[in-house]
Amino acid sequence: MALSSISILSLLLVLLSASWATPASIEDNFIQCLDDNSEHVIPISAVCAQTNSSFTSVLNSTAQNLRYLEPSVPKPQFIFTPLNESDVQAAVICAKKLGIHLRFRSGGHDYEGLSYASEIETPFIMLDLARLRSTNVDIDDNTAWVQAGATIGEVYYRISEKSKTLGFPAGLCSSLGIGGHITGGAYGSMMRKYGLGADNVLDARIVDVNGKILDRAAMGEDHFWAIRGGGGASFGIILAWKIKLVPVPETVTVFTVPKTLEQGASKILYRWQQVADKLDEDLFIRVIIQVTKAGQKGERTVTTAYNALFLGDADRLLQVMNQSFPELGLTRKDCIETSWIKSVLYIAGYPSETPPEALLQGKSLFKNYFKAKSDFVQQPIPETALEGLWKRLLQEDSPLMIWNPYGGMMANISESAIAFPHRKGTLFKIQYVTSWYEGSQDATTKHMDWIRGLYDYMAAYVPTSPRAAYVNYRDLDLGINDKTNTSLSQARVWGTKYFKGNFDRLVKVKSKVDPDNFFRHEQSIPPALIEA
Ligand SMILES: Cc1cc2nc3c(=O)[nH]c(=O)nc-3n(C[C@H](O)[C@H](O)[C@H](O)COP(=O)(O)OP(=O)(O)OC[C@H]3O[C@@H](n4cnc5c(N)ncnc54)[C@H](O)[C@@H]3O)c2cc1C
Ligand SMILES: *[C@@H]1O[C@H](CO)[C@@H](O)[C@H](O)[C@H]1NC(C)=O
Ligand SMILES: *[C@@H]1O[C@H](CO)[C@@H](O)[C@H](O)[C@H]1NC(C)=O
Ligand SMILES: *[C@@H]1O[C@H](CO)[C@@H](O)[C@H](O)[C@H]1NC(C)=O
Ligand SMILES: *[C@@H]1O[C@H](CO)[C@@H](O)[C@H](O)[C@H]1NC(C)=O
Ligand SMILES: *[C@@H]1O[C@H](CO)[C@@H](O)[C@H](O)[C@H]1NC(C)=O
Ligand SMILES: *[C@@H]1O[C@H](CO)[C@@H](O)[C@H](O)[C@H]1NC(C)=O
């Protein structure tokens, strides 16, 4: 009798301890840790687990490349959406304590989905900074503090709300997150006059690997140098940037002039290559190259569209064009005089008459499956090579190239001023893109093969040692870190393409501020200490 009651008791104990030993889920442990390390109780709604029916829509919300939402791509264990800065600090402390890999997202435009997908390391969790998105413009000081989750379009809108004659020189696409965007450089239609977004940053607030908040003075000049152009997610989590606003005239002029092959596209583009970087610094003319059905009988042809912003009125623009690029044949009818904020909508591709308030929605205008690559060109590409290029474009369903002029301020800033290095000597940058609309493996392989072939073809016409690339156009074909073996010599291969001579200094900064490589991903800067 006594024996059997003891055995029932011990059985109970065994059962109980078994249930105690059931491992709590990663999110339970994480939430517990957040509560222990935060100034306040983390609201349950800030955490969205895979089992939550909202998970996919939260994950999808700002993910720009559909390739990285496919079922075969590993998803975060859960998504944590901080409501204030101290939550971000707690997230770093807890991810470290629990040994969980951490990814973080501002605007979700990473070309290879690195902010919300991880193919080299699972499980992982994602920090979505979308709700840290205030913009505070200080009009007396011509500066603004902008939180990482704000889109660049919102920033432009908030500036224009306060002043018609101030702007900021960053990206063309309005849904970019300022958090990730500026870490890679951030070019746009005022770069020839004012340089990059990253050239116009005065201060920043970041969460470092110890969960501490540092501003410029606290992090020091080396660390502050690295976060301007050294690429996202290697040196800490940007909470906010302090940006310097730049003067813009009350009236600016925009235009888009298309030229098909039948209209002499090759000759005009050859000419553009010779003048685009030498034009008046108020003038930015990029070339958007696509395959369209604009041939005489509606057959496919290549269209080169000259898409421009001029910081001045149409009269002066026509004079500048007549002097420097008459071959385009720009007429007064092509010119649209407008305000700077409306030029932002025009260049971003909104339908005309869209009110600037649309920028506050922070929504991207399109999403698709895509793969992109980039080159920095130092010598005009001969017309015969252009003919070969057109042949290749005509073989693809939806090819796109954007040729983006350099010169002006870009040539005046030294290669080592910030971590972004592509300056003097660059005539223009090419972005190659192919996009598609269904995620099958066959479709993906076909389009990836096409763009890799195009990239090989272009090797003969661009500098190859190194063959330079823009880190904000992330391209994992250039090489990746292994999970277990982050080799400095391997990383140098792609690191010198993105950062040229600045790569070694980035490694030095990394070794100092994050020697254990907590902030890491497929193409993060490795610390020197990990060299095998
Ligand atoms: C449609 C489209 C148009 C584009 N147009 C331009 C353009 O005009 N000019 C230009 O320069 N670039 C352009 N880009 C590239 C763009 O600048 C980069 O993709 C940039 O990294 C996007 O930042 P994000 O915050 O939106 O992306 P995310 O995907 O959120 O982040 C990108 C990278 O930065 C890291 N990161 C994100 N937030 C932070 C943070 N707070 N602190 C530290 N690291 C962070 C991420 O982990 C990831 O590695 C374009 C991209 C797309 C898809
Ligand atoms: C599910 O996620 C949504 C969005 O993040 C959140 O508001 C909600 O509280 C979550 N539900 C549960 C049960 O965690
Ligand atoms: C999220 O995106 C994937 C890939 O495009 C799609 O299959 C899915 O339906 C989307 N889900 C939601 C809720 O938006
Ligand atoms: C952070 O947000 C929480 C919840 O919204 C709030 O209770 C807390 O006071 C905030 N803390 C700070 C430092 O702003
Ligand atoms: C263009 O410049 C030439 C002289 O270089 C001048 O004769 C002509 O009138 C100008 N045309 C316009 C439209 O300004
Ligand atoms: C770049 O430098 C040249 C030569 O010093 C100067 O004429 C030009 O105005 C500068 N451009 C900008 C945008 O500062
Ligand atoms: C790591 O990778 C490098 C370069 O590929 C290789 O030389 C080295 O042996 C590897 N180290 C380990 C520990 O696998």
XYZ file of C-alpha atoms and ligand atoms in Angstrom:
669
model
C 0.000 0.000 0.000
C 2.619 2.456 1.145
C 4.925 1.230 -1.604
C 2.396 1.704 -4.345
C 1.534 5.235 -3.220
C 5.233 6.070 -3.289
C 5.551 4.684 -6.793
C 2.516 6.702 -7.922
C 4.122 9.768 -6.419
C 7.428 9.102 -8.140
C 5.608 8.395 -11.388
C 3.894 11.744 -11.021
C 7.224 13.410 -10.377
C 8.714 11.799 -13.456
C 5.783 12.973 -15.550
C 6.014 16.465 -14.117
C 9.714 16.802 -14.662
C 9.260 15.496 -18.196
C 6.817 18.308 -18.893
C 9.194 20.822 -17.278
C 11.938 19.551 -19.486
C 9.928 20.101 -22.676
C 12.005 22.805 -24.326
C 10.208 26.142 -24.369
C 9.980 27.512 -27.905
C 12.627 29.935 -29.107
C 10.073 32.713 -29.090
C 9.006 31.998 -25.482
C 12.616 32.142 -24.330
C 13.210 35.239 -26.380
C 10.127 37.065 -25.078
C 11.102 36.144 -21.527
C 14.593 37.499 -22.149
C 13.223 40.683 -23.733
C 11.037 41.283 -20.702
C 14.032 40.788 -18.431
C 16.155 43.188 -20.461
C 13.739 45.891 -21.475
C 12.446 48.900 -19.599
C 8.880 47.806 -20.197
C 6.792 44.719 -20.836
C 7.073 43.799 -24.517
C 3.541 43.753 -25.938
C 2.666 40.300 -27.282
C 1.634 41.934 -30.569
C 5.267 42.900 -31.240
C 6.160 39.236 -31.803
C 4.814 37.284 -34.754
C 5.649 33.564 -34.798
C 5.533 31.240 -37.833
C 2.370 29.709 -36.362
C 0.602 33.102 -36.310
C -1.832 33.462 -39.235
C -0.422 36.967 -39.891
C 3.129 35.662 -40.266
C 3.232 35.562 -44.062
C 1.716 38.970 -44.519
C 4.135 40.525 -41.997
C 7.061 38.772 -43.695
C 5.850 39.741 -47.179
C 4.947 43.309 -46.270
C 8.150 44.975 -47.468
C 10.023 42.028 -49.016
C 10.828 43.283 -52.501
C 12.290 40.225 -54.229
C 9.733 37.411 -54.567
C 12.595 34.938 -55.100
C 13.229 35.056 -51.360
C 9.612 34.424 -50.364
C 9.448 31.074 -52.137
C 8.491 28.129 -49.857
C 11.940 26.557 -50.323
C 13.693 29.575 -48.775
C 14.173 29.362 -44.967
C 11.883 31.734 -43.053
C 12.601 33.456 -39.751
C 11.484 31.528 -36.672
C 9.585 34.641 -35.695
C 9.505 38.357 -36.439
C 10.001 40.944 -33.732
C 8.814 44.475 -34.499
C 10.397 46.896 -32.015
C 8.349 49.883 -30.944
C 11.226 51.900 -29.607
C 14.997 52.007 -29.400
C 15.300 50.096 -26.138
C 13.526 47.107 -27.747
C 16.301 46.938 -30.338
C 18.917 46.927 -27.602
C 17.090 44.106 -25.811
C 16.843 42.133 -29.065
C 20.618 42.226 -29.569
C 21.289 41.236 -25.968
C 18.807 38.342 -26.134
C 19.830 37.023 -29.560
C 23.389 36.895 -28.245
C 22.445 35.316 -24.932
C 20.273 32.644 -26.571
C 22.668 32.087 -29.457
C 20.058 32.797 -32.141
C 21.098 34.231 -35.470
C 19.633 37.699 -36.079
C 18.625 39.439 -39.309
C 17.200 42.953 -39.494
C 15.142 44.792 -42.039
C 14.363 48.452 -42.655
C 12.763 48.789 -46.101
C 13.165 45.199 -47.363
C 14.733 46.139 -50.732
C 17.834 43.975 -50.401
C 18.402 42.395 -53.831
C 19.265 39.041 -52.305
C 16.721 39.157 -49.477
C 19.446 39.186 -46.812
C 17.302 41.178 -44.392
C 14.507 38.601 -44.185
C 15.923 35.316 -45.500
C 19.005 33.356 -44.446
C 20.183 30.451 -46.519
C 23.490 29.905 -44.755
C 22.322 29.932 -41.167
C 19.143 28.627 -39.539
C 17.230 28.983 -37.337
C 17.187 32.741 -37.315
C 14.915 35.541 -36.180
C 14.094 38.795 -37.878
C 13.865 42.273 -36.452
C 11.528 44.428 -38.527
C 12.266 48.117 -37.981
C 9.158 49.199 -39.917
C 7.586 50.849 -36.876
C 10.604 52.971 -36.023
C 9.932 55.486 -38.790
C 9.724 59.050 -37.534
C 11.327 61.945 -39.422
C 12.142 65.147 -37.514
C 13.115 68.024 -39.769
C 14.967 70.934 -38.168
C 14.496 73.731 -40.626
C 16.675 76.252 -38.733
C 19.579 73.877 -38.908
C 18.911 72.338 -42.384
C 19.107 68.864 -40.873
C 16.778 66.005 -40.027
C 16.891 62.974 -37.743
C 15.305 60.040 -39.527
C 14.582 56.638 -37.998
C 15.720 53.554 -39.906
C 12.268 52.257 -40.863
C 11.207 55.437 -42.673
C 11.111 55.129 -46.441
C 13.101 57.634 -48.454
C 9.830 58.875 -49.999
C 8.468 59.745 -46.550
C 11.682 61.597 -45.774
C 11.409 63.628 -48.996
C 7.769 64.413 -48.193
C 8.531 65.551 -44.625
C 11.285 67.841 -45.903
C 9.023 69.361 -48.578
C 6.323 69.914 -45.968
C 8.703 72.292 -44.191
C 10.435 73.890 -47.159
C 10.045 74.079 -50.940
C 13.717 74.824 -51.384
C 15.357 71.991 -49.477
C 15.794 68.374 -50.453
C 17.994 65.343 -49.843
C 20.163 63.557 -52.420
C 19.272 59.858 -52.130
C 17.469 57.094 -54.025
C 15.041 57.303 -56.903
C 12.672 54.579 -55.761
C 10.472 56.002 -53.001
C 9.941 52.802 -50.970
C 13.609 52.243 -50.036
C 14.199 52.018 -46.296
C 16.611 54.708 -45.172
C 18.142 52.239 -42.680
C 19.618 49.894 -45.278
C 19.793 52.358 -48.163
C 22.369 54.747 -46.693
C 24.602 51.925 -45.417
C 25.503 51.141 -49.059
C 25.852 54.696 -50.411
C 22.405 55.813 -51.687
C 22.623 57.474 -55.089
C 19.877 59.398 -56.826
C 19.105 62.153 -59.267
C 21.027 64.833 -57.341
C 24.253 62.833 -56.951
C 26.127 64.849 -59.597
C 25.438 68.019 -57.640
C 25.615 66.797 -54.024
C 27.048 63.271 -53.947
C 25.380 60.306 -52.241
C 22.996 60.108 -49.304
C 25.914 58.661 -47.322
C 28.037 61.732 -48.207
C 25.374 63.877 -46.545
C 25.087 62.134 -43.190
C 26.182 64.114 -40.131
C 25.524 61.682 -37.304
C 23.876 58.358 -36.530
C 22.501 56.367 -33.625
C 23.319 52.677 -33.686
C 22.938 49.657 -31.421
C 26.301 47.951 -31.157
C 27.114 44.307 -30.486
C 26.839 44.874 -26.726
C 23.352 46.319 -27.011
C 24.615 49.842 -26.348
C 23.330 52.892 -28.192
C 26.192 54.888 -29.732
C 26.144 58.180 -31.602
C 28.979 59.449 -33.792
C 31.023 60.774 -30.892
C 30.611 57.554 -28.911
C 31.359 55.172 -31.795
C 34.341 57.144 -33.069
C 35.313 58.221 -36.588
C 36.427 54.788 -37.890
C 33.148 53.149 -36.998
C 31.185 56.136 -38.355
C 33.216 55.888 -41.581
C 32.362 52.189 -41.999
C 28.585 52.565 -41.708
C 28.579 55.092 -44.578
C 28.965 52.858 -47.609
C 30.388 49.715 -46.010
C 27.133 47.805 -46.583
C 24.286 46.841 -44.272
C 24.317 44.679 -41.173
C 28.070 44.325 -40.537
C 28.685 47.062 -37.972
C 25.560 47.297 -35.838
C 21.918 48.231 -36.208
C 21.252 51.776 -37.373
C 18.447 53.305 -35.312
C 18.495 56.704 -37.011
C 20.543 58.902 -39.324
C 21.062 62.639 -38.974
C 21.068 63.970 -42.504
C 22.125 67.285 -44.029
C 19.476 68.880 -46.238
C 20.582 70.479 -49.511
C 19.214 73.482 -51.440
C 16.899 72.818 -54.392
C 15.346 75.479 -56.635
C 11.607 76.140 -56.427
C 11.273 75.105 -60.068
C 13.033 72.068 -61.462
C 12.584 70.443 -64.869
C 12.144 66.772 -65.746
C 11.944 64.955 -69.058
C 11.899 61.490 -70.599
C 12.928 61.156 -74.241
C 12.791 57.640 -75.744
C 14.882 56.543 -78.732
C 14.408 53.146 -80.349
C 16.996 51.304 -82.420
C 15.149 52.546 -85.516
C 15.567 56.108 -84.248
C 19.337 55.795 -83.984
C 19.564 54.656 -80.346
C 23.103 53.302 -80.671
C 24.665 56.526 -82.021
C 22.936 58.702 -79.424
C 23.885 56.365 -76.577
C 27.479 56.381 -77.762
C 27.392 60.173 -77.593
C 25.742 60.126 -74.143
C 28.660 58.038 -72.862
C 31.028 60.826 -73.869
C 29.085 63.705 -72.315
C 26.931 62.392 -69.412
C 29.618 62.768 -66.726
C 30.760 66.190 -68.018
C 27.374 67.934 -68.230
C 26.394 70.868 -66.024
C 26.179 69.507 -62.450
C 22.547 70.604 -62.228
C 21.704 68.058 -64.922
C 21.335 64.317 -64.354
C 20.351 62.224 -67.375
C 20.080 58.489 -66.838
C 19.221 56.021 -69.579
C 16.589 53.343 -69.008
C 16.983 50.571 -71.558
C 14.212 48.044 -72.151
C 12.730 45.839 -74.816
C 9.410 47.263 -76.008
C 6.931 46.627 -78.775
C 7.707 49.926 -80.433
C 9.041 48.725 -83.765
C 7.334 49.873 -86.954
C 4.960 46.872 -87.022
C 4.729 46.527 -83.274
C 7.658 44.111 -83.193
C 10.101 44.008 -80.289
C 12.863 46.573 -80.310
C 15.232 48.110 -77.816
C 14.140 51.459 -76.387
C 16.631 53.748 -74.675
C 14.764 56.318 -72.573
C 16.662 59.430 -71.438
C 15.136 60.215 -68.038
C 16.339 63.422 -66.420
C 16.183 65.899 -63.570
C 17.494 69.426 -64.054
C 17.865 71.723 -61.034
C 16.644 74.793 -62.900
C 13.990 75.937 -65.357
C 13.334 74.750 -68.906
C 14.942 77.809 -70.575
C 18.305 77.174 -68.993
C 17.974 73.415 -69.542
C 17.430 73.940 -73.276
C 20.548 76.104 -73.419
C 22.599 73.495 -71.577
C 21.330 70.726 -73.861
C 21.913 72.748 -77.009
C 25.481 73.303 -75.920
C 26.367 69.890 -74.553
C 24.062 67.223 -75.946
C 22.155 68.519 -78.995
C 22.144 64.976 -80.448
C 19.223 64.061 -78.179
C 17.087 66.737 -79.856
C 15.384 67.856 -76.647
C 12.534 70.299 -77.310
C 10.515 72.566 -75.049
C 7.539 70.188 -75.449
C 9.550 67.422 -73.756
C 10.217 69.562 -70.666
C 8.013 69.491 -67.568
C 8.626 72.269 -65.056
C 7.593 71.249 -61.560
C 8.505 71.341 -57.863
C 11.293 69.209 -56.463
C 8.867 66.976 -54.521
C 6.822 66.324 -57.646
C 10.001 65.509 -59.537
C 10.538 62.786 -56.933
C 7.196 61.192 -57.889
C 7.962 61.576 -61.597
C 11.369 59.932 -61.364
C 10.016 57.165 -59.101
C 7.477 56.320 -61.807
C 4.180 57.312 -60.183
C 1.332 58.101 -62.604
C 1.243 61.842 -63.339
C -1.050 63.846 -61.050
C -0.348 61.512 -58.110
C -0.372 63.773 -55.023
C 2.878 63.852 -52.994
C 0.948 62.431 -50.012
C 1.163 59.053 -51.790
C 4.775 58.982 -50.581
C 3.523 58.624 -47.014
C 2.101 55.177 -47.779
C 5.673 53.922 -48.029
C 4.489 51.265 -50.495
C 6.525 49.912 -53.360
C 4.975 50.327 -56.801
C 5.726 46.779 -57.945
C 7.113 43.427 -56.818
C 8.546 40.646 -58.911
C 11.135 37.907 -59.064
C 14.401 39.528 -60.063
C 18.143 39.193 -60.357
C 20.480 42.133 -60.898
C 24.173 42.910 -61.389
C 26.239 46.045 -61.790
C 29.340 47.495 -63.449
C 31.205 50.784 -63.216
C 32.312 51.928 -66.667
C 35.471 53.996 -67.292
C 35.680 53.960 -71.119
C 32.829 54.479 -73.578
C 31.467 51.167 -74.850
C 31.934 51.070 -78.636
C 28.919 51.026 -80.946
C 29.759 47.554 -82.224
C 29.603 46.247 -78.654
C 26.254 47.996 -78.198
C 24.919 46.049 -81.181
C 25.901 42.793 -79.458
C 24.239 44.017 -76.290
C 20.941 44.668 -78.105
C 20.992 41.140 -79.535
C 21.252 39.731 -76.039
C 18.516 41.954 -74.637
C 16.175 40.890 -77.424
C 16.615 37.240 -76.350
C 15.178 37.911 -72.873
C 11.534 38.386 -71.763
C 11.813 41.458 -69.502
C 15.370 42.757 -69.519
C 16.213 46.155 -68.058
C 19.397 48.187 -67.916
C 19.830 51.516 -66.196
C 22.866 53.577 -67.110
C 23.542 56.145 -64.461
C 25.886 59.112 -65.032
C 28.747 60.021 -62.674
C 31.028 63.077 -62.673
C 30.322 66.361 -60.867
C 30.449 66.028 -57.100
C 30.981 62.254 -57.395
C 34.401 62.900 -58.936
C 35.284 65.511 -56.316
C 35.021 63.277 -53.265
C 38.008 61.054 -52.527
C 37.699 57.259 -52.702
C 38.456 56.931 -49.015
C 36.285 59.775 -47.661
C 33.594 57.260 -46.723
C 33.517 53.498 -47.333
C 31.770 53.843 -50.735
C 34.717 53.992 -53.196
C 33.475 54.460 -56.785
C 34.387 58.046 -57.596
C 36.773 59.780 -60.010
C 37.295 58.050 -63.338
C 33.830 56.477 -63.406
C 31.856 57.648 -66.427
C 28.691 55.821 -65.467
C 27.307 52.807 -63.648
C 25.312 50.071 -65.343
C 22.645 48.128 -63.557
C 21.510 44.944 -65.348
C 18.179 43.482 -64.273
C 15.937 40.685 -65.376
C 12.540 40.121 -63.791
C 9.851 37.493 -64.063
C 6.503 36.620 -62.549
C 6.415 32.947 -61.617
C 8.709 31.190 -59.203
C 9.301 27.826 -60.895
C 12.834 26.477 -60.835
C 12.890 26.404 -64.650
C 11.978 30.065 -64.935
C 14.528 31.012 -62.308
C 17.329 29.030 -63.951
C 16.535 30.425 -67.380
C 16.638 34.067 -66.277
C 19.638 33.652 -63.998
C 21.564 32.007 -66.845
C 20.632 34.833 -69.161
C 21.891 37.604 -66.873
C 25.096 35.725 -66.053
C 25.733 35.381 -69.785
C 25.158 39.081 -70.302
C 27.565 39.878 -67.464
C 30.230 37.678 -69.058
C 29.722 39.416 -72.398
C 30.227 42.844 -70.799
C 33.509 41.868 -69.119
C 35.430 42.975 -72.211
C 34.224 46.581 -71.848
C 34.652 47.362 -68.150
C 37.544 47.439 -65.667
C 38.179 43.930 -64.372
C 40.778 44.273 -61.635
C 38.673 44.467 -59.694
C 35.439 44.242 -61.639
C 33.642 46.824 -59.510
C 30.092 46.412 -58.190
C 27.658 48.470 -56.093
C 27.037 46.921 -52.676
C 23.435 48.176 -52.605
C 22.910 45.989 -55.688
C 23.850 42.933 -53.716
C 24.926 40.044 -55.940
C 25.653 36.712 -54.274
C 27.222 35.403 -57.501
C 30.290 37.411 -56.482
C 30.867 35.066 -53.527
C 29.530 34.402 -50.030
C 30.706 33.705 -46.502
C 30.351 30.110 -45.337
C 28.607 29.580 -42.049
C 31.398 27.660 -40.416
C 34.335 29.183 -42.183
C 34.259 32.897 -42.805
C 37.463 33.227 -44.707
C 38.995 36.648 -45.130
C 40.650 35.678 -48.397
C 37.324 34.458 -49.787
C 35.595 37.641 -48.627
C 38.299 39.763 -50.223
C 37.190 38.531 -53.654
C 33.796 40.224 -53.476
C 34.895 42.771 -50.859
C 37.316 44.501 -53.239
C 34.648 44.631 -55.961
C 32.283 46.516 -53.657
C 34.815 48.527 -51.648
C 38.092 48.553 -53.616
C 40.951 49.753 -51.366
C 38.526 50.439 -48.510
C 37.962 46.723 -47.872
C 40.981 46.350 -45.590
C 39.961 49.302 -43.443
C 36.442 47.844 -43.168
C 37.956 44.574 -41.911
C 39.994 46.521 -39.331
C 36.895 48.332 -38.070
C 34.938 45.061 -37.976
C 37.690 43.336 -36.008
C 37.533 46.105 -33.447
C 33.774 46.620 -33.062
C 32.494 43.056 -33.613
C 35.419 40.617 -33.245
C 33.105 37.632 -32.635
C 31.186 38.313 -35.841
C 27.743 38.630 -34.273
C 26.466 40.840 -37.113
C 26.901 38.525 -40.060
C 25.295 37.357 -43.280
C 26.248 35.952 -46.690
C 28.299 39.048 -47.561
C 29.044 40.736 -44.243
C 32.548 42.056 -43.605
C 34.483 39.371 -41.684
C 36.740 40.219 -38.745
C 40.407 39.467 -39.383
C 40.635 37.208 -36.326
C 38.491 34.532 -37.987
C 41.043 33.953 -40.769
C 41.548 30.209 -40.932
C 13.184 48.722 -56.667
C 14.520 49.146 -56.107
C 15.019 50.403 -56.405
C 16.247 50.829 -55.912
N 16.706 52.087 -56.207
C 17.869 52.515 -55.681
C 18.353 53.844 -55.907
O 17.712 54.652 -56.580
N 19.529 54.206 -55.375
C 20.275 53.350 -54.602
O 21.336 53.739 -54.130
N 19.852 52.101 -54.367
C 18.669 51.667 -54.869
N 18.242 50.398 -54.592
C 19.063 49.529 -53.733
C 18.848 49.854 -52.245
O 19.572 51.009 -51.896
C 19.311 48.702 -51.380
O 18.567 47.550 -51.693
C 19.209 49.023 -49.897
O 19.987 48.115 -49.161
C 17.777 48.977 -49.420
O 17.647 49.299 -48.081
P 16.358 48.752 -47.303
O 16.432 49.229 -45.908
O 15.146 49.051 -48.105
O 16.574 47.172 -47.421
P 16.672 45.985 -46.355
O 16.402 44.765 -47.167
O 15.828 46.230 -45.178
O 18.171 46.021 -45.913
C 19.247 45.929 -46.816
C 20.506 45.466 -46.084
O 20.832 46.393 -45.051
C 20.703 45.773 -43.765
N 19.972 46.689 -42.909
C 18.643 46.982 -42.958
N 18.334 47.850 -42.008
C 19.480 48.127 -41.343
C 19.780 48.953 -40.244
N 18.824 49.652 -39.631
N 21.054 48.996 -39.813
C 22.022 48.282 -40.418
N 21.791 47.480 -41.468
C 20.527 47.397 -41.926
C 19.918 44.506 -44.000
O 20.172 43.536 -43.030
C 20.349 44.122 -45.387
O 21.601 43.496 -45.334
C 17.006 49.954 -55.090
C 16.498 48.700 -54.771
C 15.279 48.278 -55.279
C 14.763 46.913 -54.953
C 0.018 37.577 -34.479
O 0.756 38.617 -35.149
C 0.080 39.836 -35.151
C 0.891 40.789 -36.037
O 2.225 40.884 -35.626
C -0.092 40.344 -33.711
O -0.774 41.584 -33.707
C -0.854 39.317 -32.911
O -0.904 39.739 -31.563
C -0.175 37.965 -33.011
N -0.994 36.969 -32.321
C -0.496 36.144 -31.404
C -1.481 35.161 -30.811
O 0.661 36.165 -31.069
C 3.509 36.120 -49.689
O 4.310 35.988 -50.858
C 4.323 34.682 -51.441
C 5.321 34.699 -52.590
O 4.960 35.635 -53.530
C 2.913 34.327 -51.896
O 2.922 33.013 -52.397
C 1.945 34.435 -50.727
O 0.631 34.261 -51.177
C 2.058 35.794 -50.045
N 1.228 35.777 -48.861
C 0.609 36.842 -48.376
C -0.251 36.626 -47.169
O 0.740 37.951 -48.839
C 8.847 51.864 -25.379
O 7.534 51.447 -25.774
C 6.759 50.908 -24.706
C 5.479 50.311 -25.282
O 4.938 51.099 -26.282
C 6.530 51.981 -23.668
O 5.793 51.446 -22.605
C 7.881 52.477 -23.164
O 7.703 53.535 -22.250
C 8.752 52.933 -24.299
N 10.086 53.225 -23.768
C 10.793 54.268 -24.170
C 12.166 54.404 -23.576
O 10.394 55.062 -24.983
C 21.848 76.391 -80.205
O 23.151 76.940 -80.280
C 23.490 77.500 -81.530
C 24.928 78.017 -81.467
O 25.754 77.118 -80.812
C 22.536 78.624 -81.857
O 22.809 79.089 -83.146
C 21.104 78.124 -81.780
O 20.198 79.176 -81.960
C 20.831 77.466 -80.448
N 19.496 76.882 -80.431
C 18.688 76.981 -79.392
C 17.351 76.333 -79.536
O 18.987 77.570 -78.360
C 34.060 69.715 -58.465
O 35.367 70.271 -58.585
C 35.531 71.140 -59.696
C 37.002 71.486 -59.800
O 37.488 71.916 -58.555
C 34.625 72.350 -59.514
O 34.748 73.205 -60.635
C 33.190 71.880 -59.381
O 32.349 72.975 -59.109
C 33.043 70.850 -58.273
N 31.714 70.309 -58.319
C 30.908 70.248 -57.265
C 29.532 69.727 -57.488
O 31.256 70.594 -56.156
C 38.319 27.912 -44.875
O 38.287 28.295 -46.232
C 39.567 28.591 -46.767
C 39.372 29.130 -48.168
O 38.456 28.382 -48.906
C 40.422 27.334 -46.720
O 41.714 27.615 -47.224
C 40.544 26.875 -45.280
O 41.256 25.658 -45.204
C 39.151 26.658 -44.653
N 39.293 26.386 -43.225
C 38.594 25.427 -42.598
C 38.833 25.322 -41.136
O 37.801 24.712 -43.179
